[in-house]
């Protein structure tokens, strides 16, 4: 299939359109997850303390990534809407404003992270001997947030223009670089032995050893590898906006001036998304603080279980991204029934794939945790909570895919409402009660998490079925 097709062509089968947009995102998530698995396993091989040093920062990095994603969604949905309406000049002007946002917001984020890095691990209740490594990791990772802003905004814009392959390619390069540099930076110089036998024979095909240089930087090495790979991905995506094949190609001769009208439209979409991400990630920070109080083994198991379950996110993010693109362009072209038809395929597909992934999560729970660590206590704890989480997968699919559909329609408030109710009214209070008061430990915290996801998915489904999201753009235009 060619790189670009008319997403509004009603003669093309819905499943073909959705798969055209979804498969590169699914493959991209597969690569991201695979590298995350390898990354976590490398750090995990250094011991539970190293895993905890990275884990204590996870919820904070999710918060920051969420804020970056909010801006990306705000600009990309507006680009998709204008492309659907064939207002290409307005779409191009929106991309130019996005570049200004990358430069300003990226610089601010780097400064903020450097300020909080020395104190955050202590505030989270991390054990004193882990705090120096945790602070160093966050400080180094923080330097890469300038690239992270570029990646989030550029990738979202490119996807909403109908090209989901370029972000995938950028991720392939970044992930390969990340794995290679992890191997070089995390471990010390050591002897590598290669021994490969011929099939059905005792004869050796390869039997050699060599010395492999290593910086031996441990957790700091993992952070350096991460920001280097982010820099590569950011360059590829940013340069795509100036590529002749990009439908809204920019030129070095373009004059960049602040456009308040575009920013007003972007912020109408972006600020509820930012509130949603802040709500979720802020809650995750407190959730991490609750789990940290259960001990280092529980914190490590919690972090590794979250990493392990990320394998189930691959299909659902693909369907969510497809839903955002198709709905934004369909409503921009004033094809409301087309938006409903395509979005229904996205939702059903996401639920089916996510449910199957939940079965995998349940059956291979301990094996997935065992990939990252050899600690028997961590494997037992992590495997137990993954079995609980497996039952939440259909609800997570509803919340994620419908969230993408609603954002494509400019209806970004309802995903925020669902997140606020689920996280702050249900998860945090229930997690504290079950894990601490009723002494269920990490199991209690994850039961609360599943309850939150079930409620969030149900609220999202009710909003979707109301079809009120179809008229959000009309109201904003009148306003």
Coordinates of N, CA and C in Angstrom, one line a residue, residues 216-387:
X216 N 30.9 1.2 32.4 CA 30.6 0.9 33.8 C 29.9 2.0 34.6
X217 N 29.0 2.7 33.9 CA 28.3 3.8 34.5 C 27.0 3.4 35.2
X218 N 26.6 2.1 35.1 CA 25.4 1.7 35.7 C 24.1 2.4 35.3
X219 N 23.4 2.9 36.3 CA 22.1 3.6 36.1 C 22.4 4.8 35.3
X220 N 23.5 5.5 35.5 CA 23.8 6.8 34.8 C 24.0 6.4 33.3
X221 N 24.6 5.3 33.0 CA 24.8 4.9 31.6 C 23.5 4.7 30.9
X222 N 22.5 4.1 31.6 CA 21.2 3.9 31.0 C 20.6 5.2 30.6
X223 N 20.7 6.2 31.5 CA 20.2 7.5 31.2 C 20.8 8.2 30.0
X224 N 22.2 8.1 29.9 CA 22.9 8.7 28.8 C 22.5 8.1 27.5
X225 N 22.3 6.7 27.5 CA 21.9 6.0 26.3 C 20.5 6.5 25.9
X226 N 19.6 6.7 26.8 CA 18.3 7.1 26.5 C 18.2 8.5 25.9
X227 N 18.9 9.5 26.4 CA 18.8 10.8 25.8 C 19.5 10.9 24.5
X228 N 20.6 10.1 24.3 CA 21.2 10.0 22.9 C 20.2 9.5 21.9
X229 N 19.5 8.4 22.2 CA 18.5 7.9 21.3 C 17.4 8.9 21.0
X230 N 17.0 9.6 22.1 CA 15.9 10.6 21.9 C 16.4 11.7 20.9
X231 N 17.6 12.1 21.0 CA 18.2 13.1 20.1 C 18.1 12.7 18.7
X232 N 18.4 11.4 18.4 CA 18.3 10.9 17.0 C 16.9 10.9 16.5
X233 N 16.0 10.4 17.3 CA 14.6 10.4 16.9 C 14.0 11.8 16.7
X234 N 14.4 12.7 17.6 CA 13.9 14.1 17.4 C 14.4 14.7 16.1
X235 N 15.6 14.5 15.7 CA 16.2 15.0 14.5 C 15.4 14.5 13.3
X236 N 15.2 13.1 13.3 CA 14.5 12.5 12.1 C 13.1 13.1 12.0
X237 N 12.3 13.2 13.1 CA 11.0 13.7 13.0 C 10.9 15.2 12.7
X238 N 11.8 16.0 13.3 CA 11.8 17.4 13.0 C 12.1 17.7 11.5
X239 N 13.1 17.0 11.0 CA 13.5 17.2 9.6 C 12.4 16.7 8.6
X240 N 11.5 15.8 9.1 CA 10.4 15.3 8.3 C 9.5 16.5 7.9
X241 N 9.3 17.4 8.9 CA 8.4 18.6 8.6 C 8.9 19.4 7.5
X242 N 10.2 19.3 7.1 CA 10.8 20.1 6.0 C 11.0 19.2 4.8
X243 N 10.6 18.0 4.8 CA 10.8 17.0 3.7 C 9.8 17.3 2.6
X244 N 10.3 17.1 1.4 CA 9.4 17.4 0.2 C 8.2 16.5 0.1
X245 N 8.3 15.3 0.8 CA 7.1 14.4 0.7 C 6.1 14.7 1.8
X246 N 6.4 15.5 2.7 CA 5.4 15.8 3.8 C 4.4 16.8 3.2
X247 N 3.1 16.5 3.3 CA 2.0 17.3 2.7 C 2.0 18.7 3.1
X248 N 2.5 19.0 4.3 CA 2.5 20.4 4.7 C 3.9 21.0 4.9
X249 N 4.8 20.6 3.9 CA 6.2 20.9 3.9 C 6.5 22.3 4.3
X250 N 7.4 22.5 5.3 CA 7.9 23.8 5.6 C 9.1 24.2 4.9
X251 N 9.5 25.4 4.9 CA 10.7 25.9 4.2 C 11.5 26.8 5.2
X252 N 12.8 26.8 5.0 CA 13.7 27.6 5.8 C 13.4 29.1 5.6
X253 N 12.7 29.4 4.5 CA 12.4 30.8 4.3 C 11.1 31.2 4.9
X254 N 10.3 30.3 5.5 CA 9.1 30.6 6.2 C 9.4 31.5 7.4
X255 N 8.5 32.5 7.6 CA 8.6 33.5 8.7 C 7.8 33.0 9.9
X256 N 8.4 32.8 11.0 CA 7.7 32.3 12.2 C 7.3 33.5 13.1
X257 N 6.0 33.7 13.1 CA 5.4 34.7 14.0 C 4.4 34.1 14.9
X258 N 4.3 34.6 16.1 CA 3.3 34.1 17.1 C 1.9 34.4 16.6
X259 N 1.0 33.4 16.5 CA -0.3 33.5 16.1 C -1.3 33.1 17.2
X260 N -1.8 34.2 17.9 CA -2.7 34.0 19.0 C -3.9 33.2 18.8
X261 N -4.5 33.3 17.5 CA -5.7 32.6 17.2 C -5.5 31.1 17.2
X262 N -4.4 30.7 16.6 CA -4.1 29.3 16.5 C -3.8 28.7 17.9
X263 N -3.1 29.5 18.7 CA -2.8 29.0 20.1 C -4.0 28.9 20.9
X264 N -5.0 29.8 20.7 CA -6.3 29.7 21.4 C -7.0 28.4 21.1
X265 N -7.0 28.0 19.8 CA -7.6 26.8 19.3 C -6.9 25.6 19.9
X266 N -5.6 25.6 19.9 CA -4.8 24.5 20.3 C -5.0 24.3 21.8
X267 N -5.0 25.3 22.6 CA -5.1 25.2 24.0 C -6.5 24.7 24.5
X268 N -7.5 25.0 23.6 CA -8.9 24.5 23.9 C -8.9 23.0 23.9
X269 N -8.0 22.4 23.0 CA -7.9 20.9 23.0 C -6.9 20.4 24.0
X270 N -5.8 21.2 24.1 CA -4.6 20.7 24.9 C -4.8 20.8 26.4
X271 N -5.5 21.8 26.9 CA -5.5 22.0 28.3 C -6.2 20.9 29.1
X272 N -7.4 20.4 28.5 CA -8.0 19.2 29.2 C -7.1 18.0 29.2
X273 N -6.3 17.8 28.1 CA -5.4 16.7 27.9 C -4.3 16.8 29.0
X274 N -3.8 18.0 29.1 CA -2.8 18.3 30.1 C -3.3 18.0 31.5
X275 N -4.5 18.4 31.8 CA -5.1 18.2 33.1 C -5.3 16.7 33.3
X276 N -5.7 16.0 32.2 CA -5.9 14.5 32.3 C -4.5 13.8 32.7
X277 N -3.5 14.2 31.9 CA -2.2 13.6 32.2 C -1.6 14.0 33.5
X278 N -1.9 15.2 33.9 CA -1.4 15.7 35.3 C -2.2 14.9 36.3
X279 N -3.5 14.7 36.1 CA -4.3 13.9 37.1 C -3.8 12.5 37.2
X280 N -3.5 11.8 36.0 CA -3.1 10.4 36.0 C -1.7 10.3 36.6
X281 N -0.8 11.2 36.1 CA 0.6 11.0 36.5 C 0.8 11.5 38.0
X282 N 0.1 12.6 38.4 CA 0.2 13.0 39.7 C -0.3 11.9 40.7
X283 N -1.4 11.2 40.2 CA -1.9 10.1 41.0 C -0.9 8.9 41.1
X284 N -0.2 8.7 39.9 CA 0.9 7.7 39.9 C 2.0 8.0 40.8
X285 N 2.4 9.3 40.9 CA 3.4 9.7 41.8 C 3.0 9.3 43.3
X286 N 1.8 9.6 43.6 CA 1.4 9.2 45.0 C 1.2 7.7 45.1
X287 N 0.8 7.1 44.0 CA 0.8 5.6 44.0 C 2.2 5.0 44.3
X288 N 3.2 5.6 43.6 CA 4.5 5.1 43.8 C 5.0 5.4 45.2
X289 N 4.6 6.5 45.8 CA 4.9 6.8 47.2 C 4.3 5.7 48.1
X290 N 3.0 5.4 47.9 CA 2.4 4.3 48.7 C 3.1 3.0 48.6
X291 N 3.5 2.6 47.3 CA 4.2 1.4 47.1 C 5.6 1.4 47.7
X292 N 6.3 2.6 47.6 CA 7.6 2.7 48.2 C 7.6 2.4 49.7
X293 N 6.5 2.7 50.3 CA 6.4 2.5 51.8 C 6.3 1.0 52.1
X294 N 6.0 0.2 51.1 CA 5.9 -1.3 51.3 C 7.2 -2.0 51.2
X295 N 8.3 -1.3 50.8 CA 9.6 -1.9 50.8 C 10.2 -1.9 49.4
X296 N 11.6 -2.1 49.3 CA 12.3 -2.1 48.1 C 11.8 -3.2 47.1
X297 N 11.6 -4.4 47.7 CA 11.1 -5.5 46.8 C 9.8 -5.2 46.2
X298 N 8.8 -4.6 46.9 CA 7.5 -4.3 46.4 C 7.6 -3.2 45.3
X299 N 8.5 -2.2 45.6 CA 8.7 -1.1 44.6 C 9.3 -1.7 43.3
X300 N 10.3 -2.6 43.4 CA 10.9 -3.2 42.2 C 9.8 -4.0 41.5
X301 N 9.0 -4.8 42.2 CA 8.0 -5.7 41.6 C 7.0 -4.8 40.9
X302 N 6.6 -3.7 41.5 CA 5.6 -2.8 41.0 C 6.1 -2.2 39.7
X303 N 7.3 -1.8 39.7 CA 7.9 -1.2 38.4 C 8.0 -2.2 37.3
X304 N 8.5 -3.4 37.7 CA 8.7 -4.4 36.7 C 7.4 -4.9 36.1
X305 N 6.4 -5.0 37.0 CA 5.0 -5.4 36.5 C 4.4 -4.4 35.5
X306 N 4.6 -3.2 35.8 CA 4.2 -2.1 34.9 C 4.9 -2.2 33.5
X307 N 6.2 -2.5 33.6 CA 6.9 -2.7 32.4 C 6.5 -3.9 31.6
X308 N 6.2 -5.0 32.3 CA 5.8 -6.2 31.7 C 4.4 -6.1 31.1
X309 N 3.5 -5.4 31.7 CA 2.2 -5.3 31.1 C 2.1 -4.4 29.9
X310 N 3.2 -3.6 29.7 CA 3.2 -2.7 28.6 C 3.2 -3.4 27.3
X311 N 3.5 -4.7 27.3 CA 3.4 -5.5 26.0 C 1.9 -5.5 25.5
X312 N 1.0 -5.4 26.5 CA -0.4 -5.4 26.1 C -0.9 -4.1 25.5
X313 N -0.1 -3.0 25.6 CA -0.5 -1.7 25.1 C -0.4 -1.6 23.6
X314 N 0.4 -2.5 23.0 CA 0.8 -2.3 21.6 C -0.4 -2.1 20.6
X315 N -1.4 -3.1 20.6 CA -2.5 -2.9 19.7 C -3.4 -1.7 20.0
X316 N -3.6 -1.5 21.3 CA -4.6 -0.5 21.7 C -4.1 0.9 21.3
X317 N -2.8 1.2 21.4 CA -2.3 2.5 21.0 C -2.4 2.7 19.5
X318 N -2.3 1.6 18.8 CA -2.4 1.7 17.3 C -3.8 2.1 17.0
X319 N -4.8 1.5 17.6 CA -6.2 1.8 17.3 C -6.6 3.2 17.8
X320 N -6.0 3.6 18.9 CA -6.3 4.9 19.5 C -5.8 6.0 18.5
X321 N -4.5 5.8 18.0 CA -3.9 6.8 17.1 C -4.7 6.8 15.8
X322 N -5.2 5.7 15.3 CA -6.0 5.7 14.1 C -7.3 6.4 14.3
X323 N -7.9 6.2 15.5 CA -9.2 6.8 15.8 C -9.0 8.3 15.9
X324 N -8.0 8.8 16.4 CA -7.7 10.3 16.5 C -7.6 10.9 15.1
X325 N -6.8 10.3 14.2 CA -6.6 10.8 12.9 C -7.9 10.7 12.0
X326 N -8.5 9.6 12.1 CA -9.7 9.4 11.2 C -10.9 10.3 11.6
X327 N -11.1 10.4 12.9 CA -12.2 11.3 13.4 C -11.9 12.7 13.2
X328 N -10.7 13.2 13.4 CA -10.3 14.6 13.2 C -10.5 15.0 11.8
X329 N -10.0 14.2 10.8 CA -10.2 14.5 9.4 C -11.6 14.4 9.0
X330 N -12.4 13.4 9.4 CA -13.8 13.2 9.0 C -14.6 14.3 9.5
X331 N -14.4 14.8 10.7 CA -15.3 15.9 11.2 C -14.8 17.2 10.6
X332 N -13.5 17.3 10.3 CA -13.1 18.5 9.6 C -13.8 18.6 8.2
X333 N -14.0 17.4 7.6 CA -14.7 17.4 6.3 C -16.2 17.4 6.5
X334 N -16.7 17.5 7.7 CA -18.2 17.4 8.1 C -18.8 16.1 7.7
X335 N -18.1 15.0 7.8 CA -18.6 13.7 7.5 C -18.8 13.0 8.9
X336 N -19.9 13.3 9.6 CA -20.1 12.8 10.9 C -20.4 11.3 11.0
X337 N -21.2 10.8 10.0 CA -21.5 9.4 10.0 C -20.3 8.6 9.7
X338 N -19.4 9.1 8.8 CA -18.2 8.4 8.5 C -17.3 8.3 9.8
X339 N -17.3 9.4 10.6 CA -16.5 9.4 11.8 C -17.0 8.3 12.8
X340 N -18.4 8.2 12.9 CA -19.0 7.2 13.8 C -18.6 5.8 13.3
X341 N -18.7 5.6 12.0 CA -18.5 4.2 11.4 C -17.0 3.8 11.7
X342 N -16.1 4.7 11.4 CA -14.7 4.3 11.5 C -14.3 4.2 13.0
X343 N -14.8 5.0 13.8 CA -14.5 5.0 15.2 C -15.0 3.7 15.9
X344 N -16.2 3.2 15.4 CA -16.7 2.0 16.0 C -15.8 0.8 15.7
X345 N -15.2 0.8 14.5 CA -14.3 -0.3 14.1 C -13.0 -0.2 15.0
X346 N -12.6 1.0 15.3 CA -11.4 1.2 16.1 C -11.6 0.7 17.5
X347 N -12.8 1.0 18.1 CA -13.1 0.6 19.5 C -13.2 -0.9 19.6
X348 N -14.0 -1.5 18.7 CA -14.2 -3.0 18.7 C -12.8 -3.7 18.5
X349 N -12.0 -3.2 17.5 CA -10.7 -3.9 17.3 C -9.8 -3.8 18.5
X350 N -9.8 -2.6 19.1 CA -9.0 -2.4 20.3 C -9.4 -3.3 21.5
X351 N -10.7 -3.5 21.7 CA -11.1 -4.4 22.8 C -10.8 -5.8 22.5
X352 N -10.9 -6.3 21.3 CA -10.6 -7.7 20.9 C -9.1 -7.9 21.1
X353 N -8.3 -7.1 20.6 CA -6.8 -7.3 20.7 C -6.4 -7.2 22.1
X354 N -6.9 -6.3 22.9 CA -6.5 -6.1 24.3 C -6.9 -7.3 25.1
X355 N -8.1 -7.8 24.9 CA -8.6 -9.0 25.6 C -7.6 -10.2 25.4
X356 N -7.3 -10.4 24.1 CA -6.3 -11.5 23.8 C -5.0 -11.3 24.5
X357 N -4.5 -10.0 24.6 CA -3.3 -9.7 25.2 C -3.4 -10.0 26.7
X358 N -4.6 -9.7 27.3 CA -4.8 -10.0 28.7 C -4.6 -11.5 29.1
X359 N -5.1 -12.4 28.1 CA -4.9 -13.8 28.3 C -3.4 -14.1 28.4
X360 N -2.6 -13.5 27.5 CA -1.1 -13.7 27.5 C -0.5 -13.2 28.8
X361 N -1.0 -12.1 29.3 CA -0.5 -11.5 30.5 C -0.8 -12.5 31.7
X362 N -1.9 -13.1 31.7 CA -2.3 -14.0 32.8 C -1.5 -15.3 32.8
X363 N -1.4 -15.9 31.6 CA -0.7 -17.2 31.5 C 0.8 -17.0 31.7
X364 N 1.4 -16.0 31.2 CA 2.9 -15.9 31.3 C 3.4 -14.8 32.3
X365 N 2.6 -14.6 33.4 CA 2.8 -13.5 34.3 C 4.2 -13.6 35.0
X366 N 4.5 -14.7 35.6 CA 5.8 -14.9 36.3 C 7.0 -14.9 35.3
X367 N 6.8 -15.5 34.1 CA 7.8 -15.6 33.1 C 8.2 -14.2 32.7
X368 N 7.2 -13.3 32.5 CA 7.5 -11.9 32.1 C 8.3 -11.2 33.2
X369 N 8.0 -11.3 34.4 CA 8.8 -10.7 35.5 C 10.2 -11.3 35.6
X370 N 10.2 -12.6 35.4 CA 11.5 -13.3 35.4 C 12.5 -12.9 34.3
X371 N 12.0 -12.3 33.3 CA 12.9 -11.8 32.2 C 13.7 -10.6 32.7
X372 N 13.2 -9.9 33.7 CA 13.9 -8.7 34.2 C 14.8 -8.9 35.4
X373 N 14.5 -10.0 36.2 CA 15.2 -10.1 37.5 C 15.2 -11.6 37.9
X374 N 16.2 -12.0 38.7 CA 16.3 -13.4 39.2 C 15.8 -13.4 40.6
X375 N 15.4 -12.3 41.2 CA 15.0 -12.3 42.6 C 13.7 -13.0 42.8
X376 N 13.7 -14.1 43.6 CA 12.4 -14.9 43.7 C 11.3 -14.1 44.3
X377 N 11.6 -13.2 45.3 CA 10.5 -12.5 45.9 C 9.9 -11.5 45.0
X378 N 10.7 -10.8 44.2 CA 10.2 -9.9 43.2 C 9.4 -10.6 42.1
X379 N 9.8 -11.7 41.7 CA 9.1 -12.5 40.6 C 7.7 -13.0 41.2
X380 N 7.7 -13.4 42.4 CA 6.4 -13.9 43.0 C 5.4 -12.7 43.1
X381 N 5.9 -11.6 43.6 CA 5.0 -10.4 43.8 C 4.5 -9.9 42.5
X382 N 5.5 -9.7 41.5 CA 5.1 -9.2 40.2 C 4.2 -10.1 39.5
X383 N 4.4 -11.4 39.5 CA 3.6 -12.3 38.8 C 2.2 -12.3 39.3
X384 N 2.0 -12.2 40.6 CA 0.7 -12.2 41.3 C -0.1 -11.0 40.9
X385 N 0.5 -9.8 40.8 CA -0.3 -8.6 40.5 C -0.6 -8.6 39.0
X386 N 0.3 -9.2 38.1 CA 0.0 -9.2 36.7 C -1.3 -10.1 36.4
X387 N -1.5 -11.1 37.2 CA -2.7 -12.0 37.0 C -3.9 -11.1 37.3

